[in-house]
Amino acid sequence: MPFQEILGQPKAIKLLTRALTTGRLAHAYLFTGPDGVGKAATARAMAAWLFCGAERDLAPCGRCPGCIKFASGNHPDFFHIVPDGMAIKIDQVRSMKKQLSFAPLEARQRVVLLEDVHTMRREAGNSLLKILEEPPPDNLLILVGSDREPILPTIMSRCQVVPFAPLTVDLAAEILVRCDPDLDRSQARVLATLADGCPGLARSLETGGVLDVYRELVEGLFTAPEDPGPRVECALKLAGRAAAGKEGLDLLLDLLEILFQKAMKAHLLGTPAGKLDDQVARAREQWNLTQLSDKVQAMGSARRALARNCNQGLVCEALMLDLLECSPRVLGG
Ligand SMILES: [Zn+2]
């Protein structure tokens, strides 16, 4: 991701752009701030900028050997250090220091990205201090740390600290949609809100599987068999899927409710299908206003039952039977 595409960090980007364009880089930077707001992406963008060998204004050319090697993850002058287990260990720091004593192989400058430096204990931190004070020439160290945990003050005092801010929900949602074009904008907003404006965190919610389950459920609701028996079976199967991801259930309910509400709105406003997300258009086609309003009410009942600590599995079963309109008559009652 080039520098200019990093969203929501104008101060940090301005400062770093100035340093890059004037050739006045500090020897070590420390990017701090919440998780998942673009710190490591910014560090990579700096590396990309420094490794490009073409004549250009700002963005790397993407075509020269330096750009191609970095993009493929094979640049010999890019060191990326992440915690070995729970923390960055002293051995990792030592081996890095050893390599830094040699000149860069291809680029004018080697770039070392150390992620999660807040995990570093004093021993590893102390080993890093000397190199932070006087790095061998032609090395740029970029340390990235979360503000969840304190970073050793001795490290902070030897780096130029660049604070990164949390993003607005809108911006975080925009970044999510950019990363996953299939993601519906309002779903992205829900994720972004839940993750306090940190797209990185929201993506972990996403990769936690909630969105996959959501998509499965919606598909199941759209394509459930008409025959009563198999329809009930289908409802119970979907309920099992929904209840399995315990942590994500609230989020799942939010996402479903958004879909139903949007389909209701589309009915009421008569929005042309071309202007609707695929799922919303499909939901409007499949269910009339009364059916959709019943579904929204069913979501409300499920939420209230969960708030009363009712059994999640049973709540999901009742909900899915409601959503598929499996009436008691169908159940043999
Ligand atoms: Zn290039």
Short mmCIF file of C-alpha atoms and ligand atoms in Angstrom, two decimals:
data_model
loop_
_atom_site.label_atom_id
_atom_site.label_comp_id
_atom_site.label_asym_id
_atom_site.label_seq_id
_atom_site.Cartn_x
_atom_site.Cartn_y
_atom_site.Cartn_z
CA MET A 1 0.00 0.00 0.00
CA PRO A 2 1.63 3.26 -1.04
CA PHE A 3 2.02 6.07 1.42
CA GLN A 4 -0.75 8.19 -0.03
CA GLU A 5 -3.29 5.42 0.43
CA ILE A 6 -2.88 5.19 4.17
CA LEU A 7 -6.03 6.71 5.55
CA GLY A 8 -6.73 8.61 8.73
CA GLN A 9 -3.16 9.38 9.80
CA PRO A 10 -2.51 12.77 8.20
CA LYS A 11 -0.08 13.96 10.89
CA ALA A 12 2.10 10.88 10.84
CA ILE A 13 2.11 10.71 7.04
CA LYS A 14 2.97 14.39 6.70
CA LEU A 15 5.87 14.09 9.09
CA LEU A 16 7.26 10.98 7.43
CA THR A 17 6.74 12.26 3.90
CA ARG A 18 8.70 15.38 4.75
CA ALA A 19 11.51 13.29 6.22
CA LEU A 20 11.63 11.04 3.16
CA THR A 21 11.51 13.80 0.56
CA THR A 22 14.11 15.93 2.26
CA GLY A 23 16.32 12.94 3.00
CA ARG A 24 16.28 13.82 6.67
CA LEU A 25 15.18 10.58 8.22
CA ALA A 26 15.72 9.84 11.86
CA HIS A 27 17.73 6.66 12.39
CA ALA A 28 14.98 5.07 14.42
CA TYR A 29 11.25 5.62 14.57
CA LEU A 30 8.74 4.31 17.03
CA PHE A 31 5.16 4.17 15.76
CA THR A 32 2.73 3.97 18.64
CA GLY A 33 -1.04 3.88 18.84
CA PRO A 34 -3.99 1.51 18.88
CA ASP A 35 -3.82 -1.86 17.17
CA GLY A 36 -4.75 -2.06 13.54
CA VAL A 37 -4.73 1.58 12.50
CA GLY A 38 -1.98 1.32 9.90
CA LYS A 39 1.32 1.49 11.78
CA ALA A 40 2.94 -1.53 10.15
CA ALA A 41 1.40 -0.62 6.78
CA THR A 42 3.04 2.80 7.08
CA ALA A 43 6.38 1.23 7.94
CA ARG A 44 6.11 -0.97 4.85
CA ALA A 45 5.19 2.02 2.74
CA MET A 46 8.37 3.76 3.94
CA ALA A 47 10.41 0.71 3.05
CA ALA A 48 8.79 0.55 -0.38
CA TRP A 49 9.64 4.20 -0.91
CA LEU A 50 13.25 3.68 0.07
CA PHE A 51 13.74 0.51 -1.99
CA CYS A 52 12.43 1.95 -5.26
CA GLY A 53 15.34 2.77 -7.49
CA ALA A 54 13.41 4.78 -10.11
CA GLU A 55 13.38 8.53 -10.60
CA ARG A 56 9.99 9.64 -9.30
CA ASP A 57 8.20 12.12 -7.09
CA LEU A 58 6.82 10.11 -4.25
CA ALA A 59 5.04 6.84 -4.96
CA PRO A 60 7.32 3.88 -5.68
CA CYS A 61 7.28 2.97 -9.39
CA GLY A 62 6.23 -0.65 -8.82
CA ARG A 63 8.34 -1.83 -11.77
CA CYS A 64 12.01 -1.55 -10.85
CA PRO A 65 13.91 -4.53 -9.35
CA GLY A 66 13.75 -2.95 -5.86
CA CYS A 67 9.96 -2.56 -6.03
CA ILE A 68 9.40 -6.02 -7.43
CA LYS A 69 11.59 -7.71 -4.85
CA PHE A 70 9.96 -5.88 -1.97
CA ALA A 71 6.44 -6.57 -3.23
CA SER A 72 7.21 -10.28 -3.53
CA GLY A 73 8.60 -10.39 0.00
CA ASN A 74 12.13 -11.12 -1.19
CA HIS A 75 14.03 -7.90 -0.67
CA PRO A 76 17.37 -8.79 0.93
CA ASP A 77 17.56 -5.44 2.73
CA PHE A 78 14.22 -5.69 4.50
CA PHE A 79 14.28 -7.29 7.94
CA HIS A 80 10.99 -8.01 9.58
CA ILE A 81 11.02 -9.07 13.20
CA VAL A 82 7.91 -10.22 15.02
CA PRO A 83 7.61 -11.77 18.48
CA ASP A 84 8.86 -15.32 18.75
CA GLY A 85 5.95 -16.68 20.75
CA MET A 86 4.80 -14.09 23.25
CA ALA A 87 7.68 -11.63 23.02
CA ILE A 88 10.59 -10.39 20.95
CA LYS A 89 13.47 -12.28 22.48
CA ILE A 90 17.05 -11.27 23.12
CA ASP A 91 18.35 -13.83 20.60
CA GLN A 92 16.31 -12.19 17.88
CA VAL A 93 17.78 -8.80 18.75
CA ARG A 94 21.31 -10.20 18.82
CA SER A 95 21.01 -11.87 15.45
CA MET A 96 19.56 -8.68 13.98
CA LYS A 97 22.44 -6.63 15.37
CA LYS A 98 24.93 -8.97 13.80
CA GLN A 99 23.36 -8.62 10.37
CA LEU A 100 23.17 -4.86 10.66
CA SER A 101 26.92 -4.60 10.89
CA PHE A 102 27.17 -5.48 7.17
CA ALA A 103 26.36 -2.93 4.49
CA PRO A 104 22.98 -3.27 2.75
CA LEU A 105 23.15 -5.62 -0.23
CA GLU A 106 21.13 -3.83 -2.87
CA ALA A 107 19.35 -0.76 -1.56
CA ARG A 108 20.94 2.42 -0.33
CA GLN A 109 19.42 1.75 3.01
CA ARG A 110 18.36 -1.34 4.93
CA VAL A 111 14.98 -1.18 6.65
CA VAL A 112 14.33 -3.10 9.84
CA LEU A 113 10.73 -3.39 10.97
CA LEU A 114 10.28 -4.57 14.54
CA GLU A 115 6.67 -5.26 15.35
CA ASP A 116 5.05 -5.47 18.78
CA VAL A 117 7.98 -3.92 20.61
CA HIS A 118 5.73 -3.56 23.65
CA THR A 119 6.29 -7.29 24.15
CA MET A 120 10.00 -6.76 24.64
CA ARG A 121 11.30 -7.45 28.14
CA ARG A 122 14.08 -5.44 29.71
CA GLU A 123 16.86 -7.84 28.69
CA ALA A 124 15.95 -7.76 24.99
CA GLY A 125 15.24 -4.05 25.24
CA ASN A 126 18.66 -3.32 26.70
CA SER A 127 20.28 -5.27 23.93
CA LEU A 128 18.48 -3.04 21.44
CA LEU A 129 19.46 0.23 23.12
CA LYS A 130 22.95 0.56 21.79
CA ILE A 131 21.91 0.01 18.23
CA LEU A 132 19.10 2.53 18.65
CA GLU A 133 21.60 5.08 19.88
CA GLU A 134 24.11 4.57 17.14
CA PRO A 135 22.77 2.36 14.37
CA PRO A 136 25.37 1.36 11.79
CA PRO A 137 25.08 3.70 8.78
CA ASP A 138 22.52 2.97 6.09
CA ASN A 139 20.07 1.30 8.43
CA LEU A 140 16.62 2.58 9.27
CA LEU A 141 14.90 1.04 12.25
CA ILE A 142 11.15 1.27 12.50
CA LEU A 143 9.67 0.02 15.75
CA VAL A 144 5.95 -0.54 16.01
CA GLY A 145 4.22 -0.87 19.34
CA SER A 146 0.69 -0.92 20.64
CA ASP A 147 -0.51 1.55 23.23
CA ARG A 148 -2.24 -1.34 24.99
CA GLU A 149 0.91 -1.96 26.99
CA PRO A 150 3.71 0.34 28.05
CA ILE A 151 6.84 0.44 25.94
CA LEU A 152 10.17 0.49 27.76
CA PRO A 153 10.96 4.19 28.39
CA THR A 154 14.60 3.61 27.46
CA ILE A 155 13.48 2.56 23.99
CA MET A 156 11.04 5.43 23.62
CA SER A 157 13.65 8.01 24.51
CA ARG A 158 15.99 6.82 21.75
CA CYS A 159 13.51 6.89 18.89
CA GLN A 160 11.56 9.57 17.14
CA VAL A 161 8.07 8.74 18.39
CA VAL A 162 5.30 9.01 15.80
CA PRO A 163 1.84 8.71 17.35
CA PHE A 164 -0.95 7.10 15.33
CA ALA A 165 -4.55 7.99 16.09
CA PRO A 166 -7.66 5.80 16.24
CA LEU A 167 -9.74 6.16 13.10
CA THR A 168 -13.29 7.42 12.79
CA VAL A 169 -15.82 4.64 12.31
CA ASP A 170 -16.53 5.85 8.77
CA LEU A 171 -12.90 5.73 7.79
CA ALA A 172 -12.36 2.34 9.40
CA ALA A 173 -15.41 1.06 7.53
CA GLU A 174 -14.06 2.44 4.28
CA ILE A 175 -10.75 0.65 4.82
CA LEU A 176 -12.61 -2.60 5.52
CA VAL A 177 -14.62 -2.32 2.32
CA ARG A 178 -11.43 -1.61 0.43
CA CYS A 179 -9.86 -4.80 1.84
CA ASP A 180 -12.98 -6.88 1.21
CA PRO A 181 -15.07 -5.52 -1.65
CA ASP A 182 -17.79 -8.13 -0.92
CA LEU A 183 -18.39 -6.54 2.46
CA ASP A 184 -21.58 -4.53 2.67
CA ARG A 185 -20.94 -0.94 3.77
CA SER A 186 -23.27 -1.05 6.76
CA GLN A 187 -21.83 -4.36 7.88
CA ALA A 188 -18.42 -2.77 7.65
CA ARG A 189 -19.69 0.03 9.89
CA VAL A 190 -20.88 -2.48 12.48
CA LEU A 191 -17.49 -4.17 12.46
CA ALA A 192 -15.69 -0.85 12.65
CA THR A 193 -17.83 0.31 15.55
CA LEU A 194 -17.26 -2.91 17.44
CA ALA A 195 -13.54 -2.57 16.90
CA ASP A 196 -13.38 1.07 18.07
CA GLY A 197 -12.27 2.35 14.72
CA CYS A 198 -9.38 -0.07 14.30
CA PRO A 199 -9.66 -1.83 10.93
CA GLY A 200 -7.00 -4.32 11.99
CA LEU A 201 -9.12 -5.40 14.90
CA ALA A 202 -12.25 -5.43 12.79
CA ARG A 203 -10.54 -7.66 10.30
CA SER A 204 -9.71 -10.07 13.07
CA LEU A 205 -13.41 -10.11 13.95
CA GLU A 206 -13.99 -10.81 10.33
CA THR A 207 -11.40 -13.53 10.13
CA GLY A 208 -12.82 -14.85 13.41
CA GLY A 209 -15.37 -16.27 11.04
CA VAL A 210 -18.41 -14.19 12.01
CA LEU A 211 -18.88 -12.88 8.51
CA ASP A 212 -18.54 -16.31 7.00
CA VAL A 213 -21.22 -17.65 9.31
CA TYR A 214 -23.37 -14.63 8.51
CA ARG A 215 -23.09 -15.25 4.79
CA GLU A 216 -23.92 -18.92 5.30
CA LEU A 217 -26.99 -18.08 7.35
CA VAL A 218 -28.28 -15.59 4.82
CA GLU A 219 -27.76 -18.05 2.01
CA GLY A 220 -29.57 -20.69 4.10
CA LEU A 221 -32.51 -18.35 4.70
CA PHE A 222 -32.75 -17.58 1.00
CA THR A 223 -32.58 -21.16 -0.17
CA ALA A 224 -34.37 -23.13 2.58
CA PRO A 225 -36.57 -25.94 1.22
CA GLU A 226 -40.29 -25.25 1.06
CA ASP A 227 -41.41 -28.63 2.43
CA PRO A 228 -42.14 -28.28 6.15
CA GLY A 229 -40.01 -31.19 7.37
CA PRO A 230 -36.79 -30.35 5.54
CA ARG A 231 -37.43 -26.67 6.28
CA VAL A 232 -37.38 -27.30 10.04
CA GLU A 233 -34.25 -29.40 9.63
CA CYS A 234 -32.65 -26.55 7.74
CA ALA A 235 -33.61 -24.08 10.51
CA LEU A 236 -32.06 -26.30 13.15
CA LYS A 237 -28.89 -26.71 11.13
CA LEU A 238 -28.57 -22.96 10.71
CA ALA A 239 -29.22 -22.52 14.44
CA GLY A 240 -26.34 -24.88 15.16
CA ARG A 241 -24.06 -22.78 12.97
CA ALA A 242 -25.14 -19.55 14.64
CA ALA A 243 -24.76 -20.88 18.18
CA ALA A 244 -21.33 -22.42 17.53
CA GLY A 245 -19.55 -19.07 17.33
CA LYS A 246 -20.45 -18.00 20.85
CA GLU A 247 -18.45 -14.77 20.98
CA GLY A 248 -19.70 -13.57 17.65
CA LEU A 249 -23.40 -14.11 18.25
CA ASP A 250 -24.23 -10.48 19.09
CA LEU A 251 -22.43 -9.33 16.01
CA LEU A 252 -24.21 -11.96 13.95
CA LEU A 253 -27.58 -10.72 15.18
CA ASP A 254 -26.60 -7.13 14.37
CA LEU A 255 -25.65 -8.08 10.85
CA LEU A 256 -28.86 -10.02 10.21
CA GLU A 257 -30.99 -7.24 11.60
CA ILE A 258 -29.29 -4.70 9.38
CA LEU A 259 -30.11 -6.84 6.36
CA PHE A 260 -33.80 -7.12 7.27
CA GLN A 261 -34.08 -3.43 8.04
CA LYS A 262 -32.44 -2.44 4.82
CA ALA A 263 -34.78 -4.68 2.86
CA MET A 264 -37.75 -3.07 4.66
CA LYS A 265 -36.45 0.35 3.79
CA ALA A 266 -35.98 -0.70 0.18
CA HIS A 267 -39.64 -1.82 0.08
CA LEU A 268 -40.86 1.43 1.58
CA LEU A 269 -38.76 3.70 -0.62
CA GLY A 270 -39.09 1.59 -3.75
CA THR A 271 -35.34 1.80 -4.30
CA PRO A 272 -34.32 0.51 -7.76
CA ALA A 273 -32.69 -2.91 -7.45
CA GLY A 274 -29.55 -1.64 -9.18
CA LYS A 275 -28.90 0.71 -6.25
CA LEU A 276 -29.12 -2.03 -3.62
CA ASP A 277 -26.52 -4.49 -2.38
CA ASP A 278 -27.17 -7.93 -3.85
CA GLN A 279 -28.30 -9.42 -0.57
CA VAL A 280 -30.68 -6.58 0.18
CA ALA A 281 -32.21 -6.80 -3.28
CA ARG A 282 -32.64 -10.52 -2.83
CA ALA A 283 -34.17 -10.11 0.62
CA ARG A 284 -36.68 -7.60 -0.70
CA GLU A 285 -37.64 -9.92 -3.50
CA GLN A 286 -38.06 -12.87 -1.19
CA TRP A 287 -39.93 -11.33 1.74
CA ASN A 288 -42.74 -8.81 1.94
CA LEU A 289 -42.89 -6.01 4.51
CA THR A 290 -44.87 -8.03 7.06
CA GLN A 291 -42.47 -10.93 6.84
CA LEU A 292 -39.49 -8.63 7.25
CA SER A 293 -41.06 -6.83 10.18
CA ASP A 294 -41.71 -10.23 11.82
CA LYS A 295 -38.07 -11.09 11.32
CA VAL A 296 -36.92 -7.87 12.98
CA GLN A 297 -39.22 -8.66 15.89
CA ALA A 298 -37.79 -12.17 16.11
CA MET A 299 -34.33 -10.63 16.36
CA GLY A 300 -35.57 -8.50 19.26
CA SER A 301 -36.94 -11.55 21.08
CA ALA A 302 -33.68 -13.40 20.59
CA ARG A 303 -31.71 -10.50 21.98
CA ARG A 304 -33.95 -10.20 25.01
CA ALA A 305 -33.66 -13.94 25.65
CA LEU A 306 -29.87 -13.74 25.44
CA ALA A 307 -29.86 -10.78 27.83
CA ARG A 308 -31.79 -12.98 30.28
CA ASN A 309 -29.01 -15.55 29.92
CA CYS A 310 -31.18 -18.11 28.19
CA ASN A 311 -29.39 -21.03 26.60
CA GLN A 312 -27.75 -19.79 23.39
CA GLY A 313 -28.46 -22.96 21.45
CA LEU A 314 -32.17 -22.82 22.26
CA VAL A 315 -32.37 -19.10 21.50
CA CYS A 316 -30.77 -19.70 18.11
CA GLU A 317 -33.17 -22.56 17.37
CA ALA A 318 -36.21 -20.45 18.20
CA LEU A 319 -34.81 -17.60 16.15
CA MET A 320 -34.09 -19.64 13.05
CA LEU A 321 -37.49 -21.33 13.20
CA ASP A 322 -39.04 -17.86 13.39
CA LEU A 323 -36.92 -16.51 10.55
CA LEU A 324 -37.88 -19.45 8.34
CA GLU A 325 -41.52 -19.05 9.43
CA CYS A 326 -41.77 -22.59 10.65
CA SER A 327 -45.07 -22.20 12.51
CA PRO A 328 -46.04 -24.50 15.39
CA ARG A 329 -48.47 -26.18 12.96
CA VAL A 330 -45.51 -27.18 10.84
CA LEU A 331 -43.79 -28.51 13.91
CA GLY A 332 -46.71 -30.79 14.49
CA GLY A 333 -48.15 -28.68 17.33
ZN ZN B 1 10.54 1.18 -8.16
#
